[in-house]
């Protein structure tokens, strides 16, 4: 299906382009180094993400502005100003220093989305340590792998979550301090534990930020594990230039915005865009401690009058599944700009949101390794549904062939980016060899396949590992999944290549159905016919299996490698990020 270009009337008011005039007006002229003029820096040429996020605003007289509007799981609201967050993070930085934790040490957090989590992240950065966030739904093995690989010396966790840590604590000789924090009740510290409340109460409220330079490591994030074992991507303080600039130009942040990023800080989106981009731009963020439900999410938007919303395709597909009546019961008129990241955004989802929410989702592309958004559909530009958009100013992506040469527009190839942007990862922790293998002919190879059209829009084809070779055609699973999603019965689809003696691989789809539809042989035939009509017989699935739900990472990405391993009866590999059924 051909989708129409979507542009929102009035979007120009917030368009990204006028702001770009400050940077001589063109994408090419955009110079990341100039961004630093808009930030403060530390005395002596230093740079610290936490200072730029919090203290800079306090120093400018904006300390009383709300930084976080926190909504607890049980519906309580609390407000934290920029001055509050600066003070709390100072205290935690003092705690680390008093414990003798040195610059460059790894400090991990394993907590729900409470204000303490945010204070711990910023405090760790102020102390010059490297912060490592773990998603609170991880099991003991996932925790052990990451703490062991990183050599973390401090872990901040909660009374509820600590049992999982105790299961593996004996395997972690480098982990010296276990700090227990609870937002609700100050817990008693047990033997071998430290109490967050006691430590914080004794810690001074001012702190001289440790002298960090632009190239000092600041944060490490393990990747989502969609294609294999998660890797610890390391980012430096200079990444803040990317957080700030993309917050301004892609997220289109304006001072009065109420912004909500739904990602958990256990994943890079939840720190780069749940903390650093909004805070460096001085906007007010909603932090919702609870999990997904369509009613609760629309309720958060209504209650806090969210204006800018950043979420992910898996959540959008769930909202679609919940039906168009649910948004109608809420006043969502505060929303002016909505975005998606993390997986390909099916064009159907863009068309749906235009109709059901009155706004199209703007897709953008980046990954843990890139640290900030690389390609985006901007607020003021027409969207081509199904496209990831155009490069962020100052970023040079390319579609390249096996030799590292740029291919013609319209041709599929490896999506690569010219190294050197500020938020580029500097290594995979303790795996320099793997890091070095990511570069070819002067390009960073992202592991994704894509093409660029004549207008300079980028289109996602698939992960290199997922591309299917069927009878001499290369087929990206995304295209097939998106076609299936256009059928009213289909809630989600995951597509793999199944080995075949004649065609090399055949296209096989796994489909979960919307409520009210039954998995019958007739429906299977109908779906195959439907896909053929859209894609042609060479690309349409030859086999379709119905399943209740697709295996996904805890960050919501379809794990095609697991569908394939299960289909072929092979070892499932690393499943530490697999969502519970
Ligand atoms: P791993 O590297 O461990 O397999 P992962 O690649 O899923 O996990 P992330 O860094 O969280 O880990 O995800 C980045 C990847 O997500 C991208 O490389 C791309 O494959 C996919 N992705 C993110 N945004 C988009 C988008 N807008 N369109 C298509 N794919 C996207
Ligand atoms: Mg990846």
PDB file of C-alpha atoms in Angstrom, residues 5-167:
ATOM      1  CA  UNK A   5       2.622  12.018   3.161  1.00  0.00           C
ATOM      2  CA  UNK A   6       1.357  13.240   6.504  1.00  0.00           C
ATOM      3  CA  UNK A   7       1.978  16.753   7.690  1.00  0.00           C
ATOM      4  CA  UNK A   8       0.211  18.347  10.597  1.00  0.00           C
ATOM      5  CA  UNK A   9      -1.305  21.759  10.009  1.00  0.00           C
ATOM      6  CA  UNK A  10       0.330  24.287  12.290  1.00  0.00           C
ATOM      7  CA  UNK A  11       3.324  22.094  12.993  1.00  0.00           C
ATOM      8  CA  UNK A  12       5.549  24.749  11.481  1.00  0.00           C
ATOM      9  CA  UNK A  13       4.996  26.830  14.553  1.00  0.00           C
ATOM     10  CA  UNK A  14       7.262  24.395  16.343  1.00  0.00           C
ATOM     11  CA  UNK A  15       9.328  23.483  13.333  1.00  0.00           C
ATOM     12  CA  UNK A  16      12.897  22.522  13.801  1.00  0.00           C
ATOM     13  CA  UNK A  17      14.182  24.554  10.917  1.00  0.00           C
ATOM     14  CA  UNK A  18      13.853  28.064  12.345  1.00  0.00           C
ATOM     15  CA  UNK A  19      16.026  27.072  15.299  1.00  0.00           C
ATOM     16  CA  UNK A  20      18.606  25.794  12.893  1.00  0.00           C
ATOM     17  CA  UNK A  21      19.116  29.311  11.582  1.00  0.00           C
ATOM     18  CA  UNK A  22      21.318  29.879  14.616  1.00  0.00           C
ATOM     19  CA  UNK A  23      23.570  27.280  13.053  1.00  0.00           C
ATOM     20  CA  UNK A  24      23.806  28.949   9.643  1.00  0.00           C
ATOM     21  CA  UNK A  25      20.638  27.323   8.465  1.00  0.00           C
ATOM     22  CA  UNK A  26      21.764  24.098   6.863  1.00  0.00           C
ATOM     23  CA  UNK A  27      22.216  20.560   8.030  1.00  0.00           C
ATOM     24  CA  UNK A  28      25.723  20.396   6.660  1.00  0.00           C
ATOM     25  CA  UNK A  29      26.857  23.526   8.473  1.00  0.00           C
ATOM     26  CA  UNK A  30      25.705  22.214  11.839  1.00  0.00           C
ATOM     27  CA  UNK A  31      28.696  21.841  14.060  1.00  0.00           C
ATOM     28  CA  UNK A  32      28.358  19.882  17.263  1.00  0.00           C
ATOM     29  CA  UNK A  33      31.300  21.687  18.772  1.00  0.00           C
ATOM     30  CA  UNK A  34      29.285  24.902  18.686  1.00  0.00           C
ATOM     31  CA  UNK A  35      26.609  23.316  20.828  1.00  0.00           C
ATOM     32  CA  UNK A  36      29.015  23.460  23.707  1.00  0.00           C
ATOM     33  CA  UNK A  37      28.727  27.263  23.644  1.00  0.00           C
ATOM     34  CA  UNK A  38      25.119  26.843  24.771  1.00  0.00           C
ATOM     35  CA  UNK A  39      26.163  24.666  27.708  1.00  0.00           C
ATOM     36  CA  UNK A  40      28.228  25.836  30.670  1.00  0.00           C
ATOM     37  CA  UNK A  41      31.072  23.344  30.983  1.00  0.00           C
ATOM     38  CA  UNK A  42      33.086  22.954  34.169  1.00  0.00           C
ATOM     39  CA  UNK A  43      35.950  25.264  35.091  1.00  0.00           C
ATOM     40  CA  UNK A  44      39.160  24.391  33.238  1.00  0.00           C
ATOM     41  CA  UNK A  45      37.493  22.902  30.157  1.00  0.00           C
ATOM     42  CA  UNK A  46      35.694  20.094  31.995  1.00  0.00           C
ATOM     43  CA  UNK A  47      32.269  18.733  31.153  1.00  0.00           C
ATOM     44  CA  UNK A  48      29.797  16.782  33.265  1.00  0.00           C
ATOM     45  CA  UNK A  49      26.391  15.512  32.133  1.00  0.00           C
ATOM     46  CA  UNK A  50      24.823  15.993  35.587  1.00  0.00           C
ATOM     47  CA  UNK A  51      25.983  19.599  35.871  1.00  0.00           C
ATOM     48  CA  UNK A  52      24.548  20.456  32.443  1.00  0.00           C
ATOM     49  CA  UNK A  53      21.310  18.649  33.314  1.00  0.00           C
ATOM     50  CA  UNK A  54      20.641  20.148  36.747  1.00  0.00           C
ATOM     51  CA  UNK A  55      23.026  22.684  38.292  1.00  0.00           C
ATOM     52  CA  UNK A  56      23.274  24.821  35.170  1.00  0.00           C
ATOM     53  CA  UNK A  57      19.591  25.685  35.531  1.00  0.00           C
ATOM     54  CA  UNK A  58      19.967  26.378  39.239  1.00  0.00           C
ATOM     55  CA  UNK A  59      22.926  28.684  38.507  1.00  0.00           C
ATOM     56  CA  UNK A  60      20.788  30.502  35.907  1.00  0.00           C
ATOM     57  CA  UNK A  61      18.087  31.176  38.512  1.00  0.00           C
ATOM     58  CA  UNK A  62      15.656  28.471  37.369  1.00  0.00           C
ATOM     59  CA  UNK A  63      16.098  26.122  40.345  1.00  0.00           C
ATOM     60  CA  UNK A  64      12.428  26.348  41.314  1.00  0.00           C
ATOM     61  CA  UNK A  65      11.195  25.038  37.980  1.00  0.00           C
ATOM     62  CA  UNK A  66       9.727  21.504  38.228  1.00  0.00           C
ATOM     63  CA  UNK A  67      12.144  18.938  36.836  1.00  0.00           C
ATOM     64  CA  UNK A  68      10.155  15.776  37.619  1.00  0.00           C
ATOM     65  CA  UNK A  69       6.436  15.269  38.094  1.00  0.00           C
ATOM     66  CA  UNK A  70       6.442  11.821  39.629  1.00  0.00           C
ATOM     67  CA  UNK A  71       3.384   9.590  39.554  1.00  0.00           C
ATOM     68  CA  UNK A  72       3.709   6.538  41.785  1.00  0.00           C
ATOM     69  CA  UNK A  73       2.287   3.139  40.932  1.00  0.00           C
ATOM     70  CA  UNK A  74      -0.625   3.817  43.276  1.00  0.00           C
ATOM     71  CA  UNK A  75      -1.479   7.191  41.800  1.00  0.00           C
ATOM     72  CA  UNK A  76       0.268   9.633  44.176  1.00  0.00           C
ATOM     73  CA  UNK A  77       1.958  12.718  42.694  1.00  0.00           C
ATOM     74  CA  UNK A  78       5.164  14.371  43.889  1.00  0.00           C
ATOM     75  CA  UNK A  79       7.032  17.290  42.340  1.00  0.00           C
ATOM     76  CA  UNK A  80      10.822  17.668  42.316  1.00  0.00           C
ATOM     77  CA  UNK A  81      12.329  20.940  41.183  1.00  0.00           C
ATOM     78  CA  UNK A  82      15.689  21.327  39.473  1.00  0.00           C
ATOM     79  CA  UNK A  83      17.068  22.578  42.805  1.00  0.00           C
ATOM     80  CA  UNK A  84      15.700  19.471  44.582  1.00  0.00           C
ATOM     81  CA  UNK A  85      17.359  17.155  42.081  1.00  0.00           C
ATOM     82  CA  UNK A  86      20.631  19.104  42.222  1.00  0.00           C
ATOM     83  CA  UNK A  87      20.613  18.790  46.018  1.00  0.00           C
ATOM     84  CA  UNK A  88      19.695  15.082  46.111  1.00  0.00           C
ATOM     85  CA  UNK A  89      22.339  14.224  43.554  1.00  0.00           C
ATOM     86  CA  UNK A  90      24.914  16.253  45.506  1.00  0.00           C
ATOM     87  CA  UNK A  91      24.077  14.197  48.560  1.00  0.00           C
ATOM     88  CA  UNK A  92      24.467  10.924  46.717  1.00  0.00           C
ATOM     89  CA  UNK A  93      27.784  12.074  45.245  1.00  0.00           C
ATOM     90  CA  UNK A  94      28.926  12.808  48.801  1.00  0.00           C
ATOM     91  CA  UNK A  95      27.778   9.344  49.872  1.00  0.00           C
ATOM     92  CA  UNK A  96      29.939   7.751  47.182  1.00  0.00           C
ATOM     93  CA  UNK A  97      32.958   9.838  48.156  1.00  0.00           C
ATOM     94  CA  UNK A  98      32.510   9.007  51.818  1.00  0.00           C
ATOM     95  CA  UNK A  99      32.432   5.318  50.911  1.00  0.00           C
ATOM     96  CA  UNK A 100      35.757   5.832  49.151  1.00  0.00           C
ATOM     97  CA  UNK A 101      34.365   5.070  45.695  1.00  0.00           C
ATOM     98  CA  UNK A 102      36.867   6.442  43.210  1.00  0.00           C
ATOM     99  CA  UNK A 103      36.480   8.265  39.909  1.00  0.00           C
ATOM    100  CA  UNK A 104      35.877   5.786  37.077  1.00  0.00           C
ATOM    101  CA  UNK A 105      34.356   3.105  39.350  1.00  0.00           C
ATOM    102  CA  UNK A 106      31.150   1.490  38.174  1.00  0.00           C
ATOM    103  CA  UNK A 107      28.040   2.224  40.216  1.00  0.00           C
ATOM    104  CA  UNK A 108      24.899   0.313  39.225  1.00  0.00           C
ATOM    105  CA  UNK A 109      21.249   0.894  39.984  1.00  0.00           C
ATOM    106  CA  UNK A 110      18.618  -1.830  40.041  1.00  0.00           C
ATOM    107  CA  UNK A 111      15.405  -0.029  41.003  1.00  0.00           C
ATOM    108  CA  UNK A 112      11.925   0.896  39.909  1.00  0.00           C
ATOM    109  CA  UNK A 113      11.336   4.350  38.451  1.00  0.00           C
ATOM    110  CA  UNK A 114      11.446   6.290  41.714  1.00  0.00           C
ATOM    111  CA  UNK A 115      13.009   9.715  42.385  1.00  0.00           C
ATOM    112  CA  UNK A 116      15.869   7.913  44.197  1.00  0.00           C
ATOM    113  CA  UNK A 117      16.851   6.264  40.917  1.00  0.00           C
ATOM    114  CA  UNK A 118      17.216   9.676  39.253  1.00  0.00           C
ATOM    115  CA  UNK A 119      19.171  11.096  42.207  1.00  0.00           C
ATOM    116  CA  UNK A 120      21.505   8.077  42.129  1.00  0.00           C
ATOM    117  CA  UNK A 121      22.190   8.404  38.399  1.00  0.00           C
ATOM    118  CA  UNK A 122      22.991  12.120  38.550  1.00  0.00           C
ATOM    119  CA  UNK A 123      24.938  11.754  41.817  1.00  0.00           C
ATOM    120  CA  UNK A 124      27.095   9.019  40.338  1.00  0.00           C
ATOM    121  CA  UNK A 125      27.921  11.255  37.369  1.00  0.00           C
ATOM    122  CA  UNK A 126      28.827  14.132  39.698  1.00  0.00           C
ATOM    123  CA  UNK A 127      31.204  11.843  41.588  1.00  0.00           C
ATOM    124  CA  UNK A 128      32.980  11.059  38.296  1.00  0.00           C
ATOM    125  CA  UNK A 129      31.894   7.402  38.429  1.00  0.00           C
ATOM    126  CA  UNK A 130      30.344   5.397  35.604  1.00  0.00           C
ATOM    127  CA  UNK A 131      26.636   4.745  36.049  1.00  0.00           C
ATOM    128  CA  UNK A 132      25.137   1.440  34.902  1.00  0.00           C
ATOM    129  CA  UNK A 133      21.344   1.150  35.006  1.00  0.00           C
ATOM    130  CA  UNK A 134      19.691  -2.294  35.204  1.00  0.00           C
ATOM    131  CA  UNK A 135      16.064  -2.847  34.324  1.00  0.00           C
ATOM    132  CA  UNK A 136      14.105  -3.746  37.461  1.00  0.00           C
ATOM    133  CA  UNK A 137      12.467  -6.800  35.881  1.00  0.00           C
ATOM    134  CA  UNK A 138      15.805  -8.567  35.315  1.00  0.00           C
ATOM    135  CA  UNK A 139      16.310 -11.977  36.891  1.00  0.00           C
ATOM    136  CA  UNK A 140      19.384 -13.085  38.887  1.00  0.00           C
ATOM    137  CA  UNK A 141      21.379 -14.356  35.883  1.00  0.00           C
ATOM    138  CA  UNK A 142      20.965 -11.107  33.962  1.00  0.00           C
ATOM    139  CA  UNK A 143      22.053  -9.188  37.052  1.00  0.00           C
ATOM    140  CA  UNK A 144      25.111 -11.359  37.615  1.00  0.00           C
ATOM    141  CA  UNK A 145      26.273 -11.180  33.971  1.00  0.00           C
ATOM    142  CA  UNK A 146      26.158  -7.399  33.922  1.00  0.00           C
ATOM    143  CA  UNK A 147      27.615  -6.733  37.362  1.00  0.00           C
ATOM    144  CA  UNK A 148      30.373  -9.260  36.768  1.00  0.00           C
ATOM    145  CA  UNK A 149      31.277  -7.925  33.325  1.00  0.00           C
ATOM    146  CA  UNK A 150      31.259  -4.307  34.509  1.00  0.00           C
ATOM    147  CA  UNK A 151      33.088  -4.961  37.792  1.00  0.00           C
ATOM    148  CA  UNK A 152      30.569  -2.771  39.637  1.00  0.00           C
ATOM    149  CA  UNK A 153      31.583  -1.792  43.193  1.00  0.00           C
ATOM    150  CA  UNK A 154      28.267  -0.258  44.293  1.00  0.00           C
ATOM    151  CA  UNK A 155      24.717  -1.406  43.663  1.00  0.00           C
ATOM    152  CA  UNK A 156      21.687   0.607  44.722  1.00  0.00           C
ATOM    153  CA  UNK A 157      18.549  -1.509  44.941  1.00  0.00           C
ATOM    154  CA  UNK A 158      15.320  -1.798  46.921  1.00  0.00           C
ATOM    155  CA  UNK A 159      13.923  -4.059  49.659  1.00  0.00           C
ATOM    156  CA  UNK A 160      11.639  -5.644  47.075  1.00  0.00           C
ATOM    157  CA  UNK A 161      14.345  -6.356  44.497  1.00  0.00           C
ATOM    158  CA  UNK A 162      17.311  -7.249  46.687  1.00  0.00           C
ATOM    159  CA  UNK A 163      16.427 -10.973  46.944  1.00  0.00           C
ATOM    160  CA  UNK A 164      17.405 -11.379  43.292  1.00  0.00           C
ATOM    161  CA  UNK A 165      20.787  -9.805  44.033  1.00  0.00           C
ATOM    162  CA  UNK A 166      21.377 -12.095  47.022  1.00  0.00           C
ATOM    163  CA  UNK A 167      20.959 -15.112  44.752  1.00  0.00           C
TER     164      UNK A 167
END
